[in-house]
PDB file of C-alpha atoms in Angstrom:
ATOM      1  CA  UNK A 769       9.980  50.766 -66.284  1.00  0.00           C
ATOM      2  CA  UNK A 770       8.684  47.453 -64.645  1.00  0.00           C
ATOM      3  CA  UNK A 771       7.865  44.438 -67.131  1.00  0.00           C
ATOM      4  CA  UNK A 772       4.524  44.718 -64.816  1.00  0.00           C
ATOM      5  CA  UNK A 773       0.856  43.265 -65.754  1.00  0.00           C
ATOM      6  CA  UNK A 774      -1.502  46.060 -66.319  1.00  0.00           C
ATOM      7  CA  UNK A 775      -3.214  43.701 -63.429  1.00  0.00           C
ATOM      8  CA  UNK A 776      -0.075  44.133 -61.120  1.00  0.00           C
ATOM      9  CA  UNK A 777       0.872  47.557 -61.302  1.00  0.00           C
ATOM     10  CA  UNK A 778      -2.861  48.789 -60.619  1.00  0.00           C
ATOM     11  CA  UNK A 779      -2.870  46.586 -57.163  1.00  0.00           C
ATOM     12  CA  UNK A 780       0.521  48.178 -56.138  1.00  0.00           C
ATOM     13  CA  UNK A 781      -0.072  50.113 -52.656  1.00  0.00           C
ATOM     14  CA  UNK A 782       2.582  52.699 -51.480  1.00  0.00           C
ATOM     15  CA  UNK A 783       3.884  50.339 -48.985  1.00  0.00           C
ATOM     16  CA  UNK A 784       4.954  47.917 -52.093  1.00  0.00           C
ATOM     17  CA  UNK A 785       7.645  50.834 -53.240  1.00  0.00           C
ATOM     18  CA  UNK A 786      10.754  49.814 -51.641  1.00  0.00           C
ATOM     19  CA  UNK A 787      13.294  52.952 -52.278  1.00  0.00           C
ATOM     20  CA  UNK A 788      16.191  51.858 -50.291  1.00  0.00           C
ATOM     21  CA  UNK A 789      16.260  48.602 -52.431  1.00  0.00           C
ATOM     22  CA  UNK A 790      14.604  50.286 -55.817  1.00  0.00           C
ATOM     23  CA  UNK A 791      11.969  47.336 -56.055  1.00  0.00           C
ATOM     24  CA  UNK A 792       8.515  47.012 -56.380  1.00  0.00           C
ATOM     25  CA  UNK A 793       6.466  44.250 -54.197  1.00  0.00           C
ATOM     26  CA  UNK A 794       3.973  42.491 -56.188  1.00  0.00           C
ATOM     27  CA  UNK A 795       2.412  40.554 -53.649  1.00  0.00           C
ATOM     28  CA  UNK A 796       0.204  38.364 -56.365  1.00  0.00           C
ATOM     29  CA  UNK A 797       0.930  37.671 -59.690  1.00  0.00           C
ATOM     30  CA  UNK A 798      -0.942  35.856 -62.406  1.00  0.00           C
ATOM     31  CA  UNK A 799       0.790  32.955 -60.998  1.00  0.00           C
ATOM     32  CA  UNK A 800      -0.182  33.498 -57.492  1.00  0.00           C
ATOM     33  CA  UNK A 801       3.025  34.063 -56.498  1.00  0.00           C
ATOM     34  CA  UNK A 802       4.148  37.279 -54.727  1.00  0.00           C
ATOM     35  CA  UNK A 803       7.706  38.669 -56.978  1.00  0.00           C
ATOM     36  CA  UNK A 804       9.907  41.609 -56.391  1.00  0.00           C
ATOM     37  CA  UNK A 805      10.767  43.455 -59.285  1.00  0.00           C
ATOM     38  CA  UNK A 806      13.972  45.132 -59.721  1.00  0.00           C
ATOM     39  CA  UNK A 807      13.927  48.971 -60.772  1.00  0.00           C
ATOM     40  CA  UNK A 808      16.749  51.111 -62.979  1.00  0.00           C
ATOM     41  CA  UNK A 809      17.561  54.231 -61.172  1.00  0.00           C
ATOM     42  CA  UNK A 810      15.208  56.399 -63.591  1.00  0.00           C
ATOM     43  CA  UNK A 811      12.103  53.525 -62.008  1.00  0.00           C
ATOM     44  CA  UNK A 812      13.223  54.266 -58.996  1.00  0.00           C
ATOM     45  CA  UNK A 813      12.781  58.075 -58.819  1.00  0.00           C
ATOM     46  CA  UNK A 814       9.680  57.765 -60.863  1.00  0.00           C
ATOM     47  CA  UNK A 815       7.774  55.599 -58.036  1.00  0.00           C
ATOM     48  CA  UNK A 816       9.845  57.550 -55.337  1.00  0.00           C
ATOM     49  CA  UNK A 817       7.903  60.733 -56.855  1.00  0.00           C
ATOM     50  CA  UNK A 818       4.482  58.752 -56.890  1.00  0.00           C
ATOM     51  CA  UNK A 819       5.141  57.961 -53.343  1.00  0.00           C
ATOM     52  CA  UNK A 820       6.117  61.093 -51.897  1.00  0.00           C
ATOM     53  CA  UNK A 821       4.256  62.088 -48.435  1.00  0.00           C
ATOM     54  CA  UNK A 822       1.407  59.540 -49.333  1.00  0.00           C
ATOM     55  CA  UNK A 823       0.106  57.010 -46.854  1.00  0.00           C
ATOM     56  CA  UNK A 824       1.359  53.242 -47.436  1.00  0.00           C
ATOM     57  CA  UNK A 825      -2.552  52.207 -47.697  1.00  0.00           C
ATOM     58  CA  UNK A 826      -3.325  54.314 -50.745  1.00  0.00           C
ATOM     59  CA  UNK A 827      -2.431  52.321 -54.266  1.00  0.00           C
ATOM     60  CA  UNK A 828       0.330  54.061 -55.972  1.00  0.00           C
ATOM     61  CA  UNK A 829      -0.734  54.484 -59.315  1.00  0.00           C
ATOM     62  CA  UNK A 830      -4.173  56.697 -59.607  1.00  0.00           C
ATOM     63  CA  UNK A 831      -6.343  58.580 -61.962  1.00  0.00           C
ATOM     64  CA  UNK A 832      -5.840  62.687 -61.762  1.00  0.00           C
ATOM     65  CA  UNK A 833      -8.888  62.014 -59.564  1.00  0.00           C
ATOM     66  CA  UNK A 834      -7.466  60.105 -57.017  1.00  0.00           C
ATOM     67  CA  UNK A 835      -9.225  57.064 -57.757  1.00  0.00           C
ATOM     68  CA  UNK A 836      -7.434  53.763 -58.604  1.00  0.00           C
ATOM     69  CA  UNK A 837      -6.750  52.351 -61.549  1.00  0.00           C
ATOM     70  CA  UNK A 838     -10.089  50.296 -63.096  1.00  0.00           C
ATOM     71  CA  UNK A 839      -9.300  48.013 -65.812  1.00  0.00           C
ATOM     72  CA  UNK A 840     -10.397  49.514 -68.405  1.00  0.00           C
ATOM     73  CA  UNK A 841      -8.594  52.943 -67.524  1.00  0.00           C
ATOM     74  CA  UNK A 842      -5.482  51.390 -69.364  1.00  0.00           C
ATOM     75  CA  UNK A 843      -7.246  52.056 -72.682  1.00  0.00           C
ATOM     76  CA  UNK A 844      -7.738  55.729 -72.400  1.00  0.00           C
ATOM     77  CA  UNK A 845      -4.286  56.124 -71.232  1.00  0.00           C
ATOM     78  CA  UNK A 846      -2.508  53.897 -73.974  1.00  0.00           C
ATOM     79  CA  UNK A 847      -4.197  55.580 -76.178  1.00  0.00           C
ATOM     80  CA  UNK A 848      -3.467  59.158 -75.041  1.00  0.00           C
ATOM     81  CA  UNK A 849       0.027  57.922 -74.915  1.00  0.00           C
ATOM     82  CA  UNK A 850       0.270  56.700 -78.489  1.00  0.00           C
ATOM     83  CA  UNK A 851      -1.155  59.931 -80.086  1.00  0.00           C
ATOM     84  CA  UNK A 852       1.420  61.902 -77.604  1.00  0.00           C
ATOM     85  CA  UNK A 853       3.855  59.913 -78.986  1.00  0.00           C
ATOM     86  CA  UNK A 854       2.725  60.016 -82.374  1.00  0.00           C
ATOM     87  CA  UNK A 855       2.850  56.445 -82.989  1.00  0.00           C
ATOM     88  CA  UNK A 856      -0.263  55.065 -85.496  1.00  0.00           C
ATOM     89  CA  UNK A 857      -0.396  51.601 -85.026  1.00  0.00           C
ATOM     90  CA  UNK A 858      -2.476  49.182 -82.660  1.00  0.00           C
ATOM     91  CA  UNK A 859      -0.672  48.957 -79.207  1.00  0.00           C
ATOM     92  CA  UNK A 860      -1.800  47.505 -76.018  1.00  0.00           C
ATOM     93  CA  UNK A 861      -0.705  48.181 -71.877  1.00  0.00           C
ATOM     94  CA  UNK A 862       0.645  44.425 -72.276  1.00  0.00           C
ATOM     95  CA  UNK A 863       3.110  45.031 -75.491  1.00  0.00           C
ATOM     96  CA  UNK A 864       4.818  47.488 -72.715  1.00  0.00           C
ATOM     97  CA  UNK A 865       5.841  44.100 -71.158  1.00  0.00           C
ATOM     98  CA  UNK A 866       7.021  42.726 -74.407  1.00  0.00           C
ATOM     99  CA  UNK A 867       9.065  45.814 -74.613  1.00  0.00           C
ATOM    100  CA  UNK A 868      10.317  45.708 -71.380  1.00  0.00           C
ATOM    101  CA  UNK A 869      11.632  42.074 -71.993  1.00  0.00           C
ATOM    102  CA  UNK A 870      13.450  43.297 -75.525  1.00  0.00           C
ATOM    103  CA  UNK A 871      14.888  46.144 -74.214  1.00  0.00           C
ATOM    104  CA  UNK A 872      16.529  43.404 -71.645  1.00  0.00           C
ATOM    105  CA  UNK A 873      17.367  40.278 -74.000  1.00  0.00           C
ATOM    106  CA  UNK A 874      19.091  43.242 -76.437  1.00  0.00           C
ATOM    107  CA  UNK A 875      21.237  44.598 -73.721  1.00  0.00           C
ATOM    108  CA  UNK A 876      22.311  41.086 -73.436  1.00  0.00           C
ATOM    109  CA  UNK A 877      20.481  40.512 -69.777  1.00  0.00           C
ATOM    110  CA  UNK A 878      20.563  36.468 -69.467  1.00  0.00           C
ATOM    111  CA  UNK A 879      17.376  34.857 -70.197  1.00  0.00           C
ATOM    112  CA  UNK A 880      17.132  33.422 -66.849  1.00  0.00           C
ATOM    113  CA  UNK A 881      16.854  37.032 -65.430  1.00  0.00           C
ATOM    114  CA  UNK A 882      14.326  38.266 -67.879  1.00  0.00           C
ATOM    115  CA  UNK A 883      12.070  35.606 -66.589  1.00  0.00           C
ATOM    116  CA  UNK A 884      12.719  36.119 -62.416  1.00  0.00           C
ATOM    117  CA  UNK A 885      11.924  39.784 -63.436  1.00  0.00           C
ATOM    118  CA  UNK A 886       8.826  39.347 -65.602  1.00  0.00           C
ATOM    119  CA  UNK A 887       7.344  36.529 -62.722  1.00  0.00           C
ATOM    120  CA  UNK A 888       7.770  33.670 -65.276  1.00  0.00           C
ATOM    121  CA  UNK A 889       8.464  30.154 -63.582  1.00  0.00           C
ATOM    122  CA  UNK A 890      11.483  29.207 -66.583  1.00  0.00           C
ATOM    123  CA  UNK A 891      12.927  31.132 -69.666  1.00  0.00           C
ATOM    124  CA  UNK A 892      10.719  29.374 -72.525  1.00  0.00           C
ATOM    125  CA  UNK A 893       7.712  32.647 -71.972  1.00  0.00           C
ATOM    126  CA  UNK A 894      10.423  34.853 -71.627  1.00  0.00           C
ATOM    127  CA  UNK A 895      12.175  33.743 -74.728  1.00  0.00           C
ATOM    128  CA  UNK A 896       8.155  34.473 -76.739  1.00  0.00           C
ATOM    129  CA  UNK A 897       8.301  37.477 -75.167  1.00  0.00           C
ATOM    130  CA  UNK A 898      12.182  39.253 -76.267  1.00  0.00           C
ATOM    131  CA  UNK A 899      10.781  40.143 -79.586  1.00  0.00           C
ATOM    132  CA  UNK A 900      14.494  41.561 -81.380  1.00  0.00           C
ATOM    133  CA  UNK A 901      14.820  43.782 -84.153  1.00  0.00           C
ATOM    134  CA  UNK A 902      16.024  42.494 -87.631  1.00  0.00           C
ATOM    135  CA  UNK A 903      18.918  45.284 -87.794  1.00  0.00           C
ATOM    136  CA  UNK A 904      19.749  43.963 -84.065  1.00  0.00           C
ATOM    137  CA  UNK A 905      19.603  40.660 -84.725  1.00  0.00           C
ATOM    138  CA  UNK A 906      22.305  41.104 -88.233  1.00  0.00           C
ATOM    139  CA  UNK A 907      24.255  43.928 -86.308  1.00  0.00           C
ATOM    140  CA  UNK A 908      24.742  41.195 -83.234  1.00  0.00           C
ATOM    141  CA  UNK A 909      25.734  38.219 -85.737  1.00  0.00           C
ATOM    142  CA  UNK A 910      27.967  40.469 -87.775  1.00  0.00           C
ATOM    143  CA  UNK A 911      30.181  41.906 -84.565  1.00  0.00           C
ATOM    144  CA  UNK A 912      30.726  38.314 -82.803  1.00  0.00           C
ATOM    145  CA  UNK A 913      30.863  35.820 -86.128  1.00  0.00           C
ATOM    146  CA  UNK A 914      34.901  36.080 -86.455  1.00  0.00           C
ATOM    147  CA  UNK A 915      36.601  36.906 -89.436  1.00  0.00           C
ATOM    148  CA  UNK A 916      37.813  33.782 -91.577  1.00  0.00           C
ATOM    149  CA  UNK A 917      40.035  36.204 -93.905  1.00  0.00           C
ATOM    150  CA  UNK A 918      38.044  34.245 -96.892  1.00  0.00           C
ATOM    151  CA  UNK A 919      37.432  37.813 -98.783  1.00  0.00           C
ATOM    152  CA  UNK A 920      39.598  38.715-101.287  1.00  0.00           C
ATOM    153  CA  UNK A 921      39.232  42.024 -99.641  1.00  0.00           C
ATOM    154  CA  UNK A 922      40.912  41.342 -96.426  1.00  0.00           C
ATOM    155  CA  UNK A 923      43.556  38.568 -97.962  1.00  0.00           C
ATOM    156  CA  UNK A 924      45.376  40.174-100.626  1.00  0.00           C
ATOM    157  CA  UNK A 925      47.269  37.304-101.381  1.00  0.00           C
ATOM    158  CA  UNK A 926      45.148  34.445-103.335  1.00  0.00           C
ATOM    159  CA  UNK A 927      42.685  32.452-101.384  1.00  0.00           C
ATOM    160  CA  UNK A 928      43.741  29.325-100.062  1.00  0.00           C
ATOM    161  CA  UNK A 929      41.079  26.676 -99.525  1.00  0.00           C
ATOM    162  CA  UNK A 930      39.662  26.082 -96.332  1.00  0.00           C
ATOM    163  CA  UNK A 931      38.273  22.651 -95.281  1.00  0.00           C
ATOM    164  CA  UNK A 932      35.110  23.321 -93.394  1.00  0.00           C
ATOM    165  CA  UNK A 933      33.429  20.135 -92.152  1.00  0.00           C
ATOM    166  CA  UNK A 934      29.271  20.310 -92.469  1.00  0.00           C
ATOM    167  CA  UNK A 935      28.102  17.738 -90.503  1.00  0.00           C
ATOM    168  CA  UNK A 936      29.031  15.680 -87.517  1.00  0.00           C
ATOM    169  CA  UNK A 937      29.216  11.949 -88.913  1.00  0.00           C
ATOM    170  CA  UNK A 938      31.141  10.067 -91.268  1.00  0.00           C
ATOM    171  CA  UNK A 939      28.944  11.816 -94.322  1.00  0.00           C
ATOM    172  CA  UNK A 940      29.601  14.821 -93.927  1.00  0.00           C
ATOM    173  CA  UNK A 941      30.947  17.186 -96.928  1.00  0.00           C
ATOM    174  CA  UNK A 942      33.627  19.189 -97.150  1.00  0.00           C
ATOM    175  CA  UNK A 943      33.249  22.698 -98.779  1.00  0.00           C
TER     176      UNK A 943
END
């Protein structure tokens, strides 16, 4: 729901849920740098439920027994989440993030926006991180490539040849 560190999210206080804007304050980041990330609706009920009647000083995310998150703790949950889930391959806390930044990059979120959300300083990590599908990435090409009416199927009448330059000097071929 974030794009959030393991690191980040554990830190979080109540007081870092911001409901009436649906962002989370993460006042340091790997970088150093305090971010605000932007939630979806669903995000934002989620941490609004978290929240509910707690004091701002307690952290927001806690064990059943009210502790805070330690750093190994994401282990036990991952892995309670991927047998829940009924997924059997290796999966950390962190390829959440990776998700997080797919999910985005497929919906066609720009790059530049990915990276503000995820705390990255330019688009180059953010670009590592939008790992795409290979059915995406031929569904995408094969909706916006237009139609050059060069199969017989869609020209009924002969084929005429097309001059197609490849090549931006005075070598290149025609084909």
């Amino acid at each position: 729901l974030t794009g959030c560190r393991y690191g980040e999210l554990a830190a979080l206080l109540v007081a870092d849920f911001h409901p009436e804007s649906g962002t989370l304050h993460v006042r340091q980041s790997k970088s150093g740098k305090p971010r605000h990330v932007t939630l979806t609706v669903e995000g934002t009920e989620f941490f609004a439920d978290l929240a509910a009647d707690r004091p701002k000083t307690d952290r927001l995310l806690r064990r059943a027994s009210g502790e805070a998150w330690a750093h190994s703790d994401q282990k036990k949950l991952m892995a309670r989440a991927l047998k829940k889930s009924g997924i059997n391959r290796p999966c950390r806390f962190h390829d959440l993030r990776h998700t997080h930044a797919s999910l985005l990059v497929k919906e066609r979120v720009p790059l530049q926006v990915v990276a503000r959300q995820l705390g990255h300083a330019d688009t180059r990590m953010s670009e590592r991180y939008a790992h795409l599908a290979p059915d995406y990435v031929a569904d995408t090409i094969r909706a916006a490539f237009p139609k050059l009416g060069l199969s017989k199927k869609e020209n009924q009448n002969a084929i005429q040849p097309h001059a197609v330059w490849i090549g931006a000097d005075a070598d290149a071929e025609i084909v």
